[in-house]
Amino acid sequence: MSDTEGNSAYGKKSFKRSKSHFSDRVTADGRDGWPVESGRYRLVVSRACPWASRAVISRRLLGLEDALPMAVTDPVQDDRSWRFTLDPGGRDPVLGIRYLAEAYEAREPGHPGGVSVPALVDVPSGRLVTNDYQQLTLDLATEWRSLHREGAPDLYPERLRDEIDDVMGEVYEDVNNGVYRAGFATAQDEYAAACEGVFRRLGLLSERLAERRYLVGDTITEADIRLFTTLVRFDAVYHGHFKCNQWKLTEDQVLWAYARDLYQTPGFGDTVDFDHIKRHYYQVHEGINPTGIVPLGPDLSGWLTSHGREELGGRPFGAGSPPGPVREGEEVAATGRP
């Protein structure tokens, strides 16, 4: 998620998500000049952003907390970019910067495009390495294996990659990105096409998940992570703020149970901050919500209710094990949980 032309510009022109300008990869062999190395990089995220939340979940499931320290930005960015106002003195304690834009400028002064999260920053130089949200989590699952915790799940199993890629492609086009195309639409037909696409795909996903616990195979994969980060925001922001309101997530028995199953799985719900999510969307998108009023609802208590998905079988972590307790200093604020 990025700041493009300031907060007031949201909803003023047709939405088109730009490709990541910085697409270097951190790999085991360091072929792009960035080798996997414990403690060298800092993962900058916003708990409000679904694209960044993918990386937060993957990092926790894989046990990369020590190897890849994380910085959490204020959910309400200003026109200068994501800011570190949650930290003492308004600076990231490791990078020493006030705005994520400073790491972008250190990499390429006057770079085109916005300042987005997730972002991987090289700590020694203070330069941005990558903001390629599509590739980042795949690399965490594959290139960072030497630093995974014991019992870490295989989130991108090689034998299932073609199917995972197909499912993720459909989810991205119609759901992950579709809600944005609906929410930032500037014409009725543009909005209608995007909104109808969102619910058409959600209907197909509901059918797919009616008799299987996870999207691909019998364990959690990258595909589930990518769908979850949209579903968990659906009723809180996309249904009202983005006008994706043909029905609520809670009104689809299968998807609501699937989302609750994942939410209650260690590594998912314990990374979600509904307070950050709601304040970001309703206060930053001034072109859509000029008053900045944040709604009181929806009721979040249902996220912790029984879902019954265990009856479908499946092994959440495959032959592995769940991650341990959330690390000290990375807890989600009490106001952000049901």
Coordinates of C-alpha atoms in Angstrom, one line a residue:
M1 CA 0.0 0.0 0.0
S2 CA 1.5 3.4 -1.0
D3 CA 0.9 7.0 -0.8
T4 CA 0.6 8.3 -4.4
E5 CA -0.4 12.0 -4.7
G6 CA -1.4 12.6 -1.1
N7 CA -4.3 11.4 1.0
S8 CA -6.9 13.7 -0.6
A9 CA -6.3 12.1 -4.1
Y10 CA -7.7 8.7 -3.1
G11 CA -11.0 8.1 -5.0
K12 CA -10.4 11.0 -7.4
K13 CA -9.1 9.0 -10.4
S14 CA -9.5 5.5 -11.6
F15 CA -7.4 3.0 -9.6
K16 CA -4.5 1.2 -11.1
R17 CA -2.0 -0.6 -8.9
S18 CA 1.6 0.1 -10.0
K19 CA 4.2 -2.6 -10.1
S20 CA 6.9 -2.5 -7.4
H21 CA 9.7 -0.2 -8.6
F22 CA 12.3 -1.9 -6.4
S23 CA 12.3 -5.6 -7.2
D24 CA 15.7 -6.8 -5.9
R25 CA 15.5 -10.1 -4.1
V26 CA 17.2 -11.3 -0.9
T27 CA 18.3 -14.8 -1.8
A28 CA 20.3 -17.6 -0.4
D29 CA 23.0 -17.1 -3.0
G30 CA 22.9 -13.3 -3.0
R31 CA 22.6 -13.2 -6.8
D32 CA 21.0 -9.7 -6.6
G33 CA 23.7 -8.5 -4.2
W34 CA 21.5 -9.1 -1.2
P35 CA 22.3 -12.4 0.5
V36 CA 20.1 -13.9 3.3
E37 CA 21.8 -12.9 6.5
S38 CA 20.4 -12.9 10.0
G39 CA 19.9 -9.4 11.4
R40 CA 21.0 -7.5 8.3
Y41 CA 17.6 -6.4 7.1
R42 CA 14.6 -4.6 8.7
L43 CA 11.1 -5.4 7.6
V44 CA 9.0 -2.2 7.7
V45 CA 5.2 -2.9 7.8
S46 CA 1.9 -1.3 8.7
R47 CA -0.5 -3.6 10.5
A48 CA -3.3 -1.8 8.6
C49 CA -2.0 -2.9 5.1
P50 CA -3.1 -6.2 3.7
W51 CA 0.0 -6.5 1.5
A52 CA 2.3 -5.9 4.5
S53 CA 0.2 -8.2 6.7
R54 CA 1.2 -11.1 4.4
A55 CA 4.8 -10.6 5.4
V56 CA 4.0 -10.2 9.1
I57 CA 2.1 -13.5 9.1
S58 CA 4.7 -15.4 7.0
R59 CA 7.6 -14.1 9.2
R60 CA 5.8 -15.3 12.4
L61 CA 4.8 -18.7 10.9
L62 CA 8.3 -19.3 9.7
G63 CA 9.9 -18.2 13.0
L64 CA 12.0 -15.4 11.4
E65 CA 11.5 -12.9 14.3
D66 CA 15.1 -12.9 15.3
A67 CA 16.6 -13.1 11.8
L68 CA 14.4 -10.4 10.4
P69 CA 13.5 -7.6 12.9
M70 CA 10.4 -5.7 12.2
A71 CA 9.4 -2.0 12.4
V72 CA 5.7 -1.1 12.6
T73 CA 4.6 2.3 11.2
D74 CA 1.8 4.5 12.3
P75 CA -1.4 3.4 10.5
V76 CA -2.2 7.0 9.5
Q77 CA 0.4 8.1 7.1
D78 CA 0.6 11.7 6.0
D79 CA 1.5 13.0 2.5
R80 CA 5.2 12.5 3.2
S81 CA 4.7 8.7 3.6
W82 CA 4.6 6.1 6.3
R83 CA 5.9 7.5 9.5
F84 CA 7.5 6.1 12.7
T85 CA 5.4 8.1 15.2
L86 CA 4.7 5.0 17.3
D87 CA 8.4 4.9 18.3
P88 CA 10.0 7.2 20.9
G89 CA 11.0 10.5 19.4
G90 CA 9.1 9.6 16.2
R91 CA 12.1 7.8 14.7
D92 CA 12.7 4.1 14.0
P93 CA 15.1 3.0 16.7
V94 CA 17.3 1.0 14.3
L95 CA 17.2 2.9 11.1
G96 CA 17.1 6.3 12.8
I97 CA 14.6 7.8 10.3
R98 CA 11.2 9.5 10.7
Y99 CA 9.7 8.5 7.4
L100 CA 10.0 5.4 5.3
A101 CA 10.5 7.7 2.3
E102 CA 14.0 8.4 3.6
A103 CA 15.1 4.8 3.0
Y104 CA 13.6 5.0 -0.5
E105 CA 15.5 8.3 -1.2
A106 CA 18.7 6.7 0.1
R107 CA 18.3 4.0 -2.5
E108 CA 17.3 6.2 -5.4
P109 CA 16.9 10.0 -5.0
G110 CA 13.8 11.2 -6.8
H111 CA 12.6 7.7 -7.5
P112 CA 9.3 7.3 -9.3
G113 CA 6.2 6.0 -7.7
G114 CA 5.0 6.0 -4.1
V115 CA 6.4 4.8 -0.8
S116 CA 4.8 1.4 0.0
V117 CA 4.9 -1.3 2.6
P118 CA 6.0 -4.0 3.1
A119 CA 9.6 -2.7 2.6
L120 CA 12.8 -4.5 3.3
V121 CA 15.6 -2.1 4.3
D122 CA 19.3 -2.9 4.5
V123 CA 20.3 -1.8 8.0
P124 CA 24.0 -1.1 7.5
S125 CA 23.4 1.3 4.5
G126 CA 19.9 2.5 5.4
R127 CA 18.8 1.8 1.8
L128 CA 15.7 0.2 0.6
V129 CA 16.2 -3.3 -0.8
T130 CA 12.8 -4.2 -2.1
N131 CA 9.1 -3.2 -2.0
D132 CA 8.1 -6.2 -4.2
Y133 CA 5.2 -7.4 -2.0
Q134 CA 4.3 -10.2 -4.4
Q135 CA 7.8 -11.8 -4.3
L136 CA 8.8 -11.0 -0.8
T137 CA 6.8 -13.6 1.1
L138 CA 7.6 -16.3 -1.5
D139 CA 11.3 -15.6 -0.8
L140 CA 10.8 -15.8 2.9
A141 CA 9.3 -19.2 2.4
T142 CA 12.0 -20.5 0.1
E143 CA 15.2 -18.5 0.1
W144 CA 15.3 -18.0 3.9
R145 CA 15.0 -21.7 4.8
S146 CA 18.3 -21.8 6.6
L147 CA 16.9 -19.4 9.2
H148 CA 13.5 -20.9 9.6
R149 CA 12.5 -22.2 13.1
E150 CA 12.4 -25.9 13.7
G151 CA 9.0 -27.1 12.7
A152 CA 8.3 -24.3 10.3
P153 CA 5.6 -25.1 7.8
D154 CA 6.3 -25.3 4.0
L155 CA 4.2 -22.4 2.8
Y156 CA 5.1 -22.8 -0.8
P157 CA 5.6 -26.6 -1.4
E158 CA 7.2 -27.2 -4.7
R159 CA 4.8 -30.0 -5.8
L160 CA 1.8 -27.6 -5.4
R161 CA 3.3 -24.4 -6.7
D162 CA 1.5 -24.4 -10.1
E163 CA -1.9 -24.8 -8.4
I164 CA -1.0 -22.2 -5.7
D165 CA 0.1 -19.7 -8.3
D166 CA -3.2 -20.2 -10.2
V167 CA -5.3 -19.7 -7.1
M168 CA -3.3 -16.7 -5.9
G169 CA -3.6 -15.1 -9.4
E170 CA -7.4 -15.3 -9.3
V171 CA -7.6 -14.1 -5.7
Y172 CA -5.3 -11.2 -6.4
E173 CA -7.1 -10.0 -9.5
D174 CA -10.7 -10.3 -8.2
V175 CA -10.4 -10.1 -4.5
N176 CA -7.1 -8.6 -3.1
N177 CA -7.0 -5.9 -5.8
G178 CA -10.7 -6.0 -6.7
V179 CA -11.8 -4.4 -3.5
Y180 CA -9.5 -1.5 -4.2
R181 CA -10.8 -1.1 -7.8
A182 CA -14.3 -1.0 -6.4
G183 CA -13.5 1.4 -3.6
F184 CA -11.5 3.9 -5.6
A185 CA -13.8 3.8 -8.7
T186 CA -14.8 7.1 -10.1
A187 CA -17.7 5.9 -12.3
Q188 CA -20.7 3.7 -11.7
D189 CA -19.9 1.1 -14.4
E190 CA -16.3 0.9 -13.2
Y191 CA -17.4 0.3 -9.7
A192 CA -20.1 -2.2 -10.7
A193 CA -17.7 -4.3 -12.7
A194 CA -15.1 -4.4 -9.9
C195 CA -17.7 -5.1 -7.2
E196 CA -19.4 -7.9 -9.2
G197 CA -16.0 -9.4 -9.8
V198 CA -15.2 -9.4 -6.1
F199 CA -18.4 -11.3 -5.2
R200 CA -18.3 -13.6 -8.1
R201 CA -14.8 -14.8 -7.0
L202 CA -15.8 -15.0 -3.4
G203 CA -18.7 -17.2 -4.4
L204 CA -16.3 -19.5 -6.3
L205 CA -13.9 -19.6 -3.3
S206 CA -16.8 -20.5 -1.0
E207 CA -17.7 -23.4 -3.2
R208 CA -14.0 -24.5 -3.3
L209 CA -13.7 -24.3 0.5
A210 CA -17.0 -26.1 1.3
E211 CA -15.4 -29.5 1.4
R212 CA -11.7 -28.7 1.9
R213 CA -10.1 -26.9 4.9
Y214 CA -7.5 -25.0 2.9
L215 CA -7.2 -23.6 -0.6
V216 CA -4.5 -25.9 -1.9
G217 CA -3.6 -29.2 -0.4
D218 CA -4.3 -30.1 3.2
T219 CA -2.1 -27.5 4.9
I220 CA -1.8 -23.8 5.1
T221 CA 0.0 -22.3 2.2
E222 CA 0.8 -18.8 0.8
A223 CA -2.6 -18.9 -1.0
D224 CA -4.4 -19.0 2.4
I225 CA -2.3 -16.1 3.8
R226 CA -3.1 -13.9 0.8
L227 CA -6.9 -14.5 0.9
F228 CA -7.0 -14.2 4.7
T229 CA -5.6 -10.6 4.7
T230 CA -8.5 -9.4 2.6
L231 CA -11.1 -11.5 4.4
V232 CA -10.1 -10.2 7.8
R233 CA -10.6 -6.6 6.6
F234 CA -13.8 -7.3 4.7
D235 CA -16.6 -6.4 7.1
A236 CA -14.5 -3.8 9.0
V237 CA -13.6 -1.7 6.0
Y238 CA -14.3 -3.1 2.5
H239 CA -18.0 -3.7 3.0
G240 CA -18.7 -0.1 4.0
H241 CA -15.8 2.1 3.1
F242 CA -15.1 0.4 -0.3
K243 CA -18.9 -0.2 -1.0
C244 CA -18.3 -4.0 -1.5
N245 CA -21.7 -4.5 0.2
Q246 CA -23.6 -7.2 -1.7
W247 CA -23.1 -9.3 1.4
K248 CA -20.9 -9.4 4.5
L249 CA -18.3 -12.0 5.2
T250 CA -20.3 -13.1 8.2
E251 CA -23.2 -13.9 5.9
D252 CA -21.3 -16.6 4.0
Q253 CA -21.2 -19.6 6.2
V254 CA -18.2 -21.2 4.5
L255 CA -16.0 -18.2 4.1
W256 CA -16.8 -16.9 7.6
A257 CA -15.9 -20.3 9.1
Y258 CA -12.7 -20.5 7.0
A259 CA -11.6 -17.0 8.1
R260 CA -12.3 -17.7 11.7
D261 CA -10.3 -21.0 11.5
L262 CA -7.3 -19.1 10.2
Y263 CA -7.8 -16.2 12.6
Q264 CA -7.7 -18.7 15.5
T265 CA -4.5 -20.3 14.2
P266 CA -1.3 -19.1 15.8
G267 CA 0.4 -16.6 13.4
F268 CA -2.8 -15.2 12.0
G269 CA -5.1 -13.5 14.4
D270 CA -2.4 -12.6 16.8
T271 CA -0.9 -10.3 14.1
V272 CA -4.2 -8.5 13.3
D273 CA -4.9 -5.0 14.7
F274 CA -8.4 -3.9 13.8
D275 CA -7.8 -0.5 15.4
H276 CA -5.0 0.1 13.0
I277 CA -7.0 -1.2 10.1
K278 CA -10.0 0.9 10.6
R279 CA -8.1 4.1 11.4
H280 CA -6.0 3.8 8.3
Y281 CA -8.7 3.3 5.8
Y282 CA -11.2 5.8 7.2
Q283 CA -8.7 8.5 8.1
V284 CA -6.2 8.3 5.3
H285 CA -8.6 8.0 2.3
E286 CA -9.8 11.5 2.5
G287 CA -11.1 11.5 -1.1
I288 CA -13.6 8.8 0.0
N289 CA -14.3 9.7 3.6
P290 CA -13.6 13.4 3.9
T291 CA -14.9 13.6 7.5
G292 CA -12.3 11.1 8.8
I293 CA -15.0 9.6 11.0
V294 CA -14.1 6.0 12.0
P295 CA -17.2 3.8 12.5
L296 CA -17.7 2.0 15.8
G297 CA -18.6 -1.4 14.4
P298 CA -18.6 -4.1 13.4
D299 CA -18.8 -6.3 16.5
L300 CA -15.5 -8.3 16.5
S301 CA -16.4 -10.9 19.1
G302 CA -17.5 -13.4 16.5
W303 CA -13.9 -14.0 15.4
L304 CA -13.3 -16.1 18.5
T305 CA -16.4 -18.3 18.1
S306 CA -16.3 -22.0 17.1
H307 CA -15.9 -22.6 13.4
G308 CA -16.1 -26.4 13.1
R309 CA -13.6 -26.6 10.2
E310 CA -11.5 -29.3 12.0
E311 CA -14.1 -31.8 10.7
L312 CA -12.7 -31.3 7.2
G313 CA -9.4 -32.7 8.3
G314 CA -6.2 -31.1 7.2
R315 CA -3.0 -30.3 9.1
P316 CA -2.5 -26.6 9.6
F317 CA 1.3 -26.9 9.8
G318 CA 1.8 -30.1 7.9
A319 CA 4.5 -32.2 9.6
G320 CA 5.6 -29.1 11.5
S321 CA 4.3 -27.3 14.5
P322 CA 2.7 -23.9 15.4
P323 CA 4.8 -20.9 16.2
G324 CA 5.5 -20.1 19.8
P325 CA 4.0 -17.2 21.8
V326 CA 4.2 -13.7 20.3
R327 CA 7.5 -12.1 21.0
E328 CA 7.7 -9.3 23.6
G329 CA 7.3 -6.0 22.0
E330 CA 5.4 -7.4 19.0
E331 CA 2.0 -7.8 20.7
V332 CA -1.0 -6.3 19.1
A333 CA -2.5 -3.6 21.2
A334 CA -5.5 -4.6 23.3
T335 CA -7.7 -2.1 21.4
G336 CA -7.0 -3.9 18.2
R337 CA -8.3 -7.3 19.2
P338 CA -11.8 -8.8 19.7

